[in-house]
Coordinates of C-alpha atoms in Angstrom, one line a residue:
Chain A
X17 CA 0.0 0.0 0.1
X18 CA 2.7 2.6 0.9
X19 CA 5.0 1.9 -1.9
X20 CA 2.0 2.4 -4.1
X21 CA 1.1 5.8 -2.4
X22 CA 4.6 7.2 -2.3
X23 CA 6.4 5.7 -5.5
X24 CA 5.9 8.9 -7.5
X25 CA 6.7 11.3 -4.8
X26 CA 9.9 9.7 -3.9
X27 CA 11.0 10.6 -7.5
X28 CA 10.1 14.2 -7.2
X29 CA 11.2 14.9 -3.7
X30 CA 14.7 16.5 -3.6
X31 CA 15.3 19.2 -1.0
X32 CA 16.2 19.0 2.7
X33 CA 15.4 21.1 5.6
X34 CA 16.2 21.2 9.2
X35 CA 14.7 23.5 11.7
X36 CA 13.6 23.3 15.3
X37 CA 10.1 23.9 16.5
X38 CA 8.2 22.1 19.3
X39 CA 5.4 19.9 18.3
X40 CA 1.8 21.1 19.5
X41 CA -0.3 17.9 18.9
X42 CA -0.7 14.5 17.6
X43 CA -4.0 12.6 17.1
X44 CA -4.7 12.3 20.7
X45 CA -7.6 12.9 22.9
X46 CA -7.7 16.0 24.9
X47 CA -10.0 17.6 27.5
X48 CA -11.1 21.3 28.2
X49 CA -10.5 21.6 32.0
X50 CA -10.4 24.9 33.9
X51 CA -10.7 26.7 30.5
X52 CA -7.5 25.0 29.1
X53 CA -7.0 22.2 26.8
X54 CA -4.8 19.5 28.2
X55 CA -3.8 16.0 27.0
X56 CA -6.3 13.1 28.0
X57 CA -3.8 10.8 29.8
X58 CA -3.5 8.7 32.8
X59 CA -1.9 10.7 35.7
X60 CA -0.7 7.7 37.6
X61 CA 2.3 5.4 36.6
X62 CA 0.1 2.2 36.2
X63 CA -3.3 2.0 35.1
X64 CA -5.4 -0.2 37.2
X65 CA -8.1 -2.3 35.5
X66 CA -10.7 -4.8 36.6
X67 CA -12.2 -7.7 34.4
X68 CA -15.9 -8.6 34.4
X69 CA -16.3 -12.0 35.9
X70 CA -18.4 -13.4 32.9
X71 CA -17.1 -15.0 29.8
X72 CA -18.9 -15.9 26.7
X73 CA -19.4 -19.0 24.4
X74 CA -15.7 -19.9 23.4
X75 CA -14.0 -17.5 25.7
X76 CA -14.0 -18.2 29.3
X77 CA -13.1 -15.5 31.9
X78 CA -9.5 -16.9 32.1
X79 CA -9.2 -16.6 28.3
X80 CA -10.6 -13.1 28.4
X81 CA -8.2 -12.0 30.9
X82 CA -5.1 -13.7 29.2
X83 CA -6.0 -12.0 25.8
X84 CA -6.4 -8.6 27.2
X85 CA -3.3 -9.1 29.2
X86 CA -1.4 -9.8 26.2
X87 CA -2.9 -6.7 24.5
X88 CA -2.0 -4.5 27.4
X89 CA 1.7 -6.2 27.3
X90 CA 2.0 -5.0 23.7
X91 CA 1.4 -1.4 24.7
X92 CA 3.7 -1.7 27.8
X93 CA 6.4 -3.1 25.5
X94 CA 6.9 0.1 23.5
X95 CA 10.4 0.9 24.8
X96 CA 9.8 4.8 24.4
X97 CA 6.5 4.9 26.1
X98 CA 6.3 4.8 30.0
X99 CA 2.7 3.7 30.4
X100 CA 2.0 0.5 32.5
X101 CA -1.1 -1.2 33.5
X102 CA -2.1 -3.4 36.4
X103 CA -4.7 -6.0 36.6
X104 CA -6.6 -5.4 39.7
X105 CA -8.9 -8.5 39.8
X106 CA -12.1 -9.8 38.8
X107 CA -15.3 -8.1 39.5
X108 CA -19.0 -8.2 39.1
X109 CA -19.0 -4.7 37.8
X110 CA -20.2 -4.1 34.2
X111 CA -18.1 -1.8 31.7
X112 CA -19.9 1.2 30.7
X113 CA -21.2 2.1 34.1
X114 CA -20.2 5.2 35.8
X115 CA -18.9 3.7 39.0
X116 CA -15.5 5.0 39.1
X117 CA -14.0 1.7 38.1
X118 CA -11.9 0.9 35.0
X119 CA -13.6 -2.3 33.8
X120 CA -13.3 -4.5 30.8
X121 CA -15.7 -7.2 29.9
X122 CA -18.3 -8.4 27.7
X123 CA -21.8 -7.1 27.2
X124 CA -24.8 -8.2 25.1
X125 CA -25.6 -5.1 23.1
X126 CA -27.6 -6.3 19.9
X127 CA -28.7 -2.6 19.5
X128 CA -25.0 -1.7 18.9
X129 CA -25.1 -3.7 15.7
X130 CA -21.7 -3.6 13.8
X131 CA -20.0 -2.3 17.1
X132 CA -17.5 -4.9 18.1
X133 CA -16.2 -3.0 21.2
X134 CA -16.3 0.6 22.4
X135 CA -14.4 2.6 25.0
X136 CA -15.9 5.1 27.3
X137 CA -14.3 7.2 29.9
X138 CA -14.6 9.8 32.6
X139 CA -12.2 12.7 32.9
X140 CA -11.3 14.7 36.2
X141 CA -12.5 18.2 35.4
X142 CA -9.9 19.8 37.6
X143 CA -6.7 18.3 35.9
X144 CA -8.1 17.0 32.8
X145 CA -6.6 13.6 33.7
X146 CA -8.1 10.3 32.7
X147 CA -9.7 8.7 35.8
X148 CA -12.0 5.8 34.8
X149 CA -12.2 4.3 31.4
X150 CA -14.3 1.1 30.4
X151 CA -14.2 -1.2 27.5
X152 CA -17.0 -3.3 26.5
X153 CA -16.7 -6.1 24.0
X154 CA -20.1 -6.9 22.3
X155 CA -21.1 -10.6 23.0
X156 CA -23.6 -10.4 20.0
X157 CA -20.5 -11.2 17.9
X158 CA -18.6 -14.6 17.9
X159 CA -15.1 -14.2 19.5
X160 CA -11.8 -16.0 19.5
X161 CA -8.7 -16.2 21.5
X162 CA -7.1 -19.1 19.5
X163 CA -3.4 -18.5 18.9
X164 CA -3.7 -18.4 15.1
X165 CA -7.3 -17.0 15.0
X166 CA -10.4 -18.9 14.2
X167 CA -12.7 -18.8 11.1
X168 CA -15.8 -16.9 11.4
X169 CA -14.8 -15.3 14.8
X170 CA -13.3 -11.8 15.7
X171 CA -9.7 -11.9 17.2
X172 CA -10.1 -10.6 20.8
X173 CA -6.6 -9.6 21.2
X174 CA -6.7 -7.6 18.3
X175 CA -9.7 -5.7 19.2
X176 CA -8.5 -5.3 22.7
X177 CA -5.2 -3.8 21.4
X178 CA -7.2 -1.1 19.5
X179 CA -9.5 -0.4 22.4
X180 CA -6.7 -0.3 25.0
X181 CA -5.1 2.4 22.7
X182 CA -8.2 4.5 23.2
X183 CA -8.2 3.8 26.9
X184 CA -4.7 5.2 27.0
X185 CA -5.9 8.4 25.3
X186 CA -5.4 7.7 21.4
X187 CA -7.7 8.6 19.0
X188 CA -8.4 6.9 15.6
X189 CA -5.8 6.7 12.8
X190 CA -6.9 7.0 9.3
X191 CA -3.9 4.8 7.9
X192 CA -5.9 2.0 6.4
X193 CA -7.7 1.2 3.1
X194 CA -11.0 -0.4 2.3
X195 CA -12.5 -2.2 -0.4
X196 CA -16.2 -2.5 -1.5
X197 CA -17.1 -6.2 -2.3
X198 CA -18.5 -7.2 -5.4
X199 CA -22.3 -7.6 -4.5
X200 CA -22.3 -5.7 -1.5
X201 CA -20.1 -5.4 1.7
X202 CA -16.9 -3.5 2.6
X203 CA -13.7 -4.8 4.2
X204 CA -10.4 -3.6 5.3
X205 CA -7.4 -4.6 2.7
X206 CA -4.8 -2.8 4.6
X207 CA -4.1 -0.8 7.8
X208 CA -0.8 0.6 9.0
X209 CA -2.2 1.4 12.4
X210 CA -3.9 -0.8 15.1
X211 CA -5.9 2.5 15.7
X212 CA -7.7 2.3 12.2
X213 CA -11.4 2.3 13.3
X214 CA -12.5 -0.5 11.1
X215 CA -11.8 -4.1 12.0
X216 CA -10.2 -6.8 9.9
X217 CA -12.6 -9.6 8.8
X218 CA -13.4 -12.5 11.0
X219 CA -10.4 -14.9 11.3
X220 CA -7.6 -12.3 10.9
X221 CA -5.1 -11.7 13.5
X222 CA -3.4 -9.0 11.5
X223 CA -4.4 -6.5 14.3
X224 CA -2.2 -7.9 17.1
X225 CA 0.8 -6.0 16.1
X226 CA 1.4 -2.3 16.9
X227 CA 2.6 -0.2 13.8
X228 CA 4.8 2.8 13.6
X229 CA 1.8 5.0 13.9
X230 CA 0.7 3.5 17.2
X231 CA 4.1 3.5 18.5
X232 CA 4.6 7.4 17.9
X233 CA 1.3 7.9 19.4
X234 CA 1.8 6.2 22.7
X235 CA 5.5 7.5 22.9
X236 CA 4.2 11.0 22.3
X237 CA 1.5 10.6 25.1
X238 CA 3.9 8.8 27.7
X239 CA 7.5 9.6 26.7
X240 CA 10.2 7.8 28.6
X241 CA 13.0 9.9 29.8
X242 CA 15.0 9.7 26.7
X243 CA 12.1 9.7 24.1
X244 CA 12.3 13.4 23.4
X245 CA 16.1 13.1 22.5
X246 CA 15.6 9.9 20.5
X247 CA 12.6 11.2 18.5
X248 CA 11.9 14.2 16.6
X249 CA 8.7 15.9 15.3
X250 CA 7.2 17.2 12.1
X251 CA 5.1 19.9 11.5
X252 CA 3.5 22.1 8.7
X253 CA 0.6 23.6 7.1
X254 CA -1.8 22.6 4.4
X255 CA -3.7 25.3 2.1
X256 CA -5.9 25.1 -0.7
X257 CA -5.7 28.1 -3.0
X258 CA -3.9 29.8 -0.3
X259 CA -6.5 29.3 2.4
X260 CA -6.0 26.8 5.4
X261 CA -8.2 23.7 5.4
X262 CA -9.2 21.7 8.5
X263 CA -9.2 17.8 8.5
X264 CA -6.7 17.1 5.6
X265 CA -5.0 13.7 6.3
X266 CA -1.3 14.2 6.4
X267 CA 1.0 11.1 6.0
X268 CA 4.8 11.0 6.7
X269 CA 6.5 8.1 4.7
X270 CA 9.8 6.8 5.8
X271 CA 11.4 5.7 2.6
X272 CA 14.2 3.8 4.6
X273 CA 11.9 1.6 6.7
X274 CA 8.9 1.8 4.6
X275 CA 6.7 2.9 7.5
X276 CA 4.3 5.5 7.8
X277 CA 2.8 7.8 10.6
X278 CA -0.3 10.0 10.1
X279 CA -2.0 13.1 11.5
X280 CA -4.5 15.7 10.4
X281 CA -4.7 19.4 10.0
X282 CA -6.2 20.3 13.3
X283 CA -6.8 24.1 13.6
X284 CA -8.1 27.1 11.5
X285 CA -4.6 27.8 10.3
X286 CA -4.4 24.4 8.6
X287 CA -1.5 23.2 10.7
X288 CA -0.5 19.8 11.5
X289 CA 2.2 18.4 13.8
X290 CA 3.3 14.7 14.3
X291 CA 5.4 14.1 17.4
X292 CA 7.6 11.2 18.7
X293 CA 8.7 9.9 15.2
X294 CA 12.1 8.4 14.6
X295 CA 14.6 10.9 12.9
X296 CA 15.3 10.6 9.2
X297 CA 14.0 11.6 5.9
X298 CA 10.3 11.8 5.3
X299 CA 8.0 12.2 2.2
X300 CA 4.6 13.8 3.1
X301 CA 1.3 12.9 1.4
X302 CA -2.0 15.0 1.9
X303 CA -5.3 13.4 1.2
X304 CA -8.9 14.2 1.9
X305 CA -10.8 12.1 4.3
X306 CA -13.5 11.5 1.5
X307 CA -13.9 7.7 2.2
X308 CA -14.7 7.7 5.9
X309 CA -17.2 8.4 8.5
X310 CA -16.0 11.7 9.6
X311 CA -17.8 10.9 12.9
X312 CA -15.1 8.4 13.6
X313 CA -12.5 11.3 13.7
X314 CA -14.2 14.6 14.2
X315 CA -17.5 15.5 15.9
X316 CA -20.5 16.5 13.8
X317 CA -20.1 20.3 14.2
X318 CA -16.7 20.3 12.2
X319 CA -16.6 21.1 8.5
X320 CA -13.8 18.8 7.2
X321 CA -12.7 19.8 3.7
X322 CA -12.8 16.7 1.4
X323 CA -12.8 18.5 -1.9
X324 CA -9.1 18.4 -2.9
X325 CA -6.7 15.9 -4.7
X326 CA -4.1 14.0 -3.2
X327 CA -0.8 16.0 -3.0
X328 CA 2.8 15.4 -1.9
X329 CA 5.7 17.6 -0.5
X330 CA 7.9 19.0 -3.1
X331 CA 11.0 17.8 -1.1
X332 CA 12.2 15.3 1.3
X333 CA 11.7 16.5 4.8
X334 CA 14.5 15.7 7.5
X335 CA 13.1 15.1 11.1
X336 CA 16.1 15.8 13.4
X337 CA 16.7 13.8 16.4
X338 CA 15.4 15.8 19.3
X339 CA 14.1 18.6 17.2
X340 CA 11.4 19.5 14.7
X341 CA 11.4 19.6 10.8
X342 CA 10.3 23.3 10.6
X343 CA 7.2 24.1 8.9
X344 CA 6.4 22.2 5.7
X345 CA 4.0 23.9 3.3
X346 CA 1.8 22.0 1.1
X347 CA -0.8 23.5 -1.3
X348 CA -3.5 21.2 -2.6
X349 CA -5.9 21.9 -5.4
X350 CA -9.6 21.2 -5.6
X351 CA -10.9 18.1 -7.3
Chain B
X15 CA -22.2 7.2 42.6
X16 CA -20.3 9.2 40.0
X17 CA -17.9 11.8 41.6
X18 CA -16.0 12.9 38.6
X19 CA -17.2 15.9 36.3
X20 CA -16.8 14.9 32.8
X21 CA -15.9 17.7 30.2
X22 CA -15.9 18.2 26.8
X23 CA -13.8 15.5 25.2
X24 CA -11.8 17.0 22.2
X25 CA -8.9 16.4 20.3
X26 CA -5.9 18.6 21.3
X27 CA -5.7 21.7 19.5
X28 CA -8.8 20.8 17.3
X29 CA -11.8 21.3 19.4
X30 CA -13.4 18.1 18.3
X31 CA -15.0 15.5 20.2
X32 CA -13.2 12.0 20.7
X33 CA -14.5 8.9 19.0
X34 CA -13.3 5.5 19.4
X35 CA -14.8 2.3 18.6
X36 CA -14.1 -0.7 16.5
X37 CA -16.7 -1.2 13.9
X38 CA -17.6 -3.9 11.4
X39 CA -17.9 -1.8 8.2
X40 CA -21.0 -1.4 6.0
X41 CA -21.7 -0.3 2.6
X42 CA -25.0 1.7 1.8
X43 CA -26.6 -1.4 0.6
X44 CA -26.2 -3.2 3.9
X45 CA -27.3 -0.2 6.0
X46 CA -30.3 0.2 3.5
X47 CA -31.2 -3.4 4.1
X48 CA -30.6 -3.6 7.9
X49 CA -32.6 -0.3 8.7
X50 CA -36.5 -0.6 9.7
X51 CA -36.7 3.0 8.7
X52 CA -34.5 5.7 6.9
X53 CA -35.5 9.4 7.6
X54 CA -34.3 12.5 6.4
X55 CA -34.9 15.5 8.6
X56 CA -33.8 18.3 10.8
X57 CA -32.8 17.7 14.4
X58 CA -35.4 19.3 16.6
X59 CA -34.1 18.4 19.9
X60 CA -31.3 16.7 21.9
X61 CA -32.0 15.6 25.4
X62 CA -29.6 13.6 27.7
X63 CA -31.2 11.2 30.4
X64 CA -30.3 8.4 32.4
X65 CA -30.7 5.0 31.0
X66 CA -33.5 2.8 32.5
X67 CA -31.2 1.2 35.1
X68 CA -29.7 4.5 35.9
X69 CA -26.3 3.0 35.2
X70 CA -25.2 5.6 32.7
X71 CA -26.3 8.4 30.3
X72 CA -27.9 8.4 26.8
X73 CA -29.2 11.0 24.6
X74 CA -32.6 11.1 23.0
X75 CA -32.6 12.9 19.7
X76 CA -35.8 14.1 18.0
X77 CA -35.9 14.5 14.2
X78 CA -38.4 16.5 12.6
X79 CA -39.0 14.2 9.5
X80 CA -39.2 15.8 6.0
X81 CA -39.3 12.5 4.1
X82 CA -38.8 8.7 4.8
X83 CA -36.7 6.8 2.4
X84 CA -37.8 3.5 4.0
X85 CA -40.6 2.6 6.5
X86 CA -42.3 5.1 8.6
X87 CA -42.1 6.0 12.2
X88 CA -44.2 9.2 12.2
X89 CA -43.7 13.0 11.7
X90 CA -41.4 13.3 14.5
X91 CA -39.2 10.4 15.5
X92 CA -37.0 9.9 18.5
X93 CA -33.8 7.8 18.6
X94 CA -31.3 7.0 21.2
X95 CA -27.6 7.4 20.9
X96 CA -25.3 6.3 23.9
X97 CA -23.6 8.9 26.0
X98 CA -24.6 12.5 26.8
X99 CA -24.5 15.5 29.2
X100 CA -26.5 15.5 32.2
X101 CA -26.0 18.6 34.6
X102 CA -22.5 18.8 35.2
X103 CA -21.5 15.5 34.0
X104 CA -20.9 14.3 30.5
X105 CA -20.6 10.6 29.7
X106 CA -18.9 9.7 26.5
X107 CA -19.2 6.4 24.7
X108 CA -16.7 7.0 22.2
X109 CA -17.7 6.5 18.5
X110 CA -21.2 7.5 19.2
X111 CA -22.4 10.2 16.6
X112 CA -23.5 13.4 18.1
X113 CA -26.2 15.8 17.0
X114 CA -27.0 19.5 17.5
X115 CA -30.3 21.1 16.9
X116 CA -31.0 22.4 13.3
X117 CA -28.5 20.1 11.8
X118 CA -30.0 18.1 8.7
X119 CA -29.2 14.6 8.3
X120 CA -30.4 11.2 7.0
X121 CA -30.5 8.5 9.8
X122 CA -30.8 4.7 9.1
X123 CA -32.8 3.5 12.1
X124 CA -33.0 0.1 13.6
X125 CA -35.1 -1.4 16.7
X126 CA -35.1 -4.2 18.9
X127 CA -38.5 -4.8 20.2
X128 CA -40.7 -2.0 21.5
X129 CA -38.0 0.4 22.3
X130 CA -36.8 3.8 21.2
X131 CA -34.9 3.2 17.9
X132 CA -31.1 3.3 17.5
X133 CA -28.9 4.0 14.5
X134 CA -27.9 1.3 12.4
X135 CA -24.1 0.8 12.3
X136 CA -23.4 3.5 15.0
X137 CA -21.8 6.3 13.2
X138 CA -22.0 4.5 9.6
X139 CA -25.9 5.1 9.7
X140 CA -25.8 8.9 9.9
X141 CA -25.3 10.8 6.8
X142 CA -24.8 14.6 7.1
X143 CA -26.7 16.9 4.7
X144 CA -25.1 20.2 4.2
X145 CA -25.2 23.1 1.9
X146 CA -23.0 23.2 -1.2
X147 CA -21.2 26.2 -2.5
X148 CA -24.1 26.7 -5.0
X149 CA -26.7 26.6 -2.1
X150 CA -27.9 23.1 -3.1
X151 CA -28.2 20.2 -0.4
X152 CA -25.5 17.6 -0.6
X153 CA -24.6 14.7 1.4
X154 CA -20.8 14.7 2.3
X155 CA -18.7 12.5 2.6
X156 CA -20.1 10.4 -0.4
X157 CA -21.4 7.0 0.8
X158 CA -19.7 3.8 0.1
X159 CA -21.6 1.8 -2.3
X160 CA -20.9 -1.7 -3.4
X161 CA -21.5 -2.6 -7.2
X162 CA -21.2 -5.6 -9.3
X163 CA -17.2 -5.7 -9.1
X164 CA -14.9 -5.3 -6.2
X165 CA -13.5 -1.6 -6.1
X166 CA -10.8 -0.4 -4.1
X167 CA -11.7 2.9 -2.4
X168 CA -9.1 5.6 -3.2
X169 CA -8.9 8.7 -1.2
X170 CA -8.7 11.9 -3.3
X171 CA -10.4 10.1 -6.5
X172 CA -11.8 13.1 -8.4
X173 CA -14.9 11.1 -8.6
X174 CA -15.6 10.9 -4.9
X175 CA -17.5 14.3 -4.3
X176 CA -20.3 15.2 -2.1
X177 CA -23.5 13.7 -3.5
X178 CA -26.6 15.8 -4.4
X179 CA -29.3 15.1 -1.9
X180 CA -31.7 13.9 -4.5
X181 CA -29.3 11.5 -6.1
X182 CA -28.6 10.0 -2.7
X183 CA -32.2 9.5 -1.8
X184 CA -32.9 7.8 -5.1
X185 CA -29.9 5.4 -4.5
X186 CA -31.0 4.7 -0.9
X187 CA -34.6 3.9 -2.2
X188 CA -33.4 1.7 -4.9
X189 CA -31.1 -0.1 -2.5
X190 CA -33.9 -0.3 0.3
X191 CA -36.4 -1.4 -2.5
X192 CA -34.0 -4.1 -3.8
X193 CA -33.5 -5.6 -0.2
X194 CA -37.1 -6.2 0.6

């Protein structure tokens, strides 16, 4: 997917740039607390969670606990992120209840058709810190915890990995592609982020492994002591006919590792910023979010510009170690 | 007892709500098939309330229906979405679509038994109707519509433009009719 996207751009990008400027945002959740915007993140070193003491067909409580334990472990294993999680025991509490407990478990919600799992949370108004977050897995769907996955069942560990990303404060990533199937239906054909909002089809275990985009996100939210010196950031601005646009999807492609990290233009000035990315050369692609449910990324009140063609940076951008690329300006044209 | 005040949840530097779910994707044909009613209208009211078991908060949205593309649930239809704001608290079920009075939408509604309807496919069953530059009504972004052959969805495809409302409605009526 990435080589196809960036093949032409590699040929035309020629100029390098190094400047320093602090990153101001990533695709993360935040809160308004006391009139200020602060990142939505856990204040304590270890996030304590409980597991509902109820399994479903094919997945016992022990299976469930083990699968989500592996998913928590994947996030903890990111070397440049400091967040940790702590299993606090089994509980009769149900996820989605406003009880002050962080609970993960199954619920039968046939009314939430096509929702495999969802995360909800509660925020401390005074600090903006995340205090309670629940994840429910919809037992209306068939689940699997088999090491290699199972036909016709959704992989619990994959879905848990995605939802725990949310629980930790990460929003959705748009790094994925879908295909409309002949005769009806839609499926994911590729995803370069666990945080892509649409699940792989039943039987797939492709979502068990964090990608570069996920690692950058969690490292930016919970950097270890040396993360800021190990990583750099990339920032810039997207305009259309000279006017800034909101909601443009910006993808940074690393031609050496063939990995991608994405973000959006997130303010009225059309600015974007991607933090906690490994230093090195990047080629930027800007594309409209014209294939997605905008509600998965932005609230219904936002006007997201989807009327423009794909554009690339006209040069290779260098992300310096411990610094910022300096503003990269990209102009797009209407379709 | 809830002891924590929940404030607006938004993306940093973006003033946008957070959304986070894992969904099974649907195309327009599947949504049309699964919905018991498909309504176009104006959001007339948005009210949060405790769920029946008082465990959490939900929002009841009242739509002033201008037309039904499938089924009929009356001139004013109420449907529920998870989460909402009640008093000083806001409960967020991330991924749930949010609504504001006077928004124009097409909603695909489902129901399980004698309950207040819900949106089919979570945020997939909501299409925003907005004014285009020429003041006509369009649906944006365009829907995903499966055809006879498999098609990869390509972002930035010049053909992927907001759809005139009339064309969208015709498409939905056809798909809903075919699904009967």
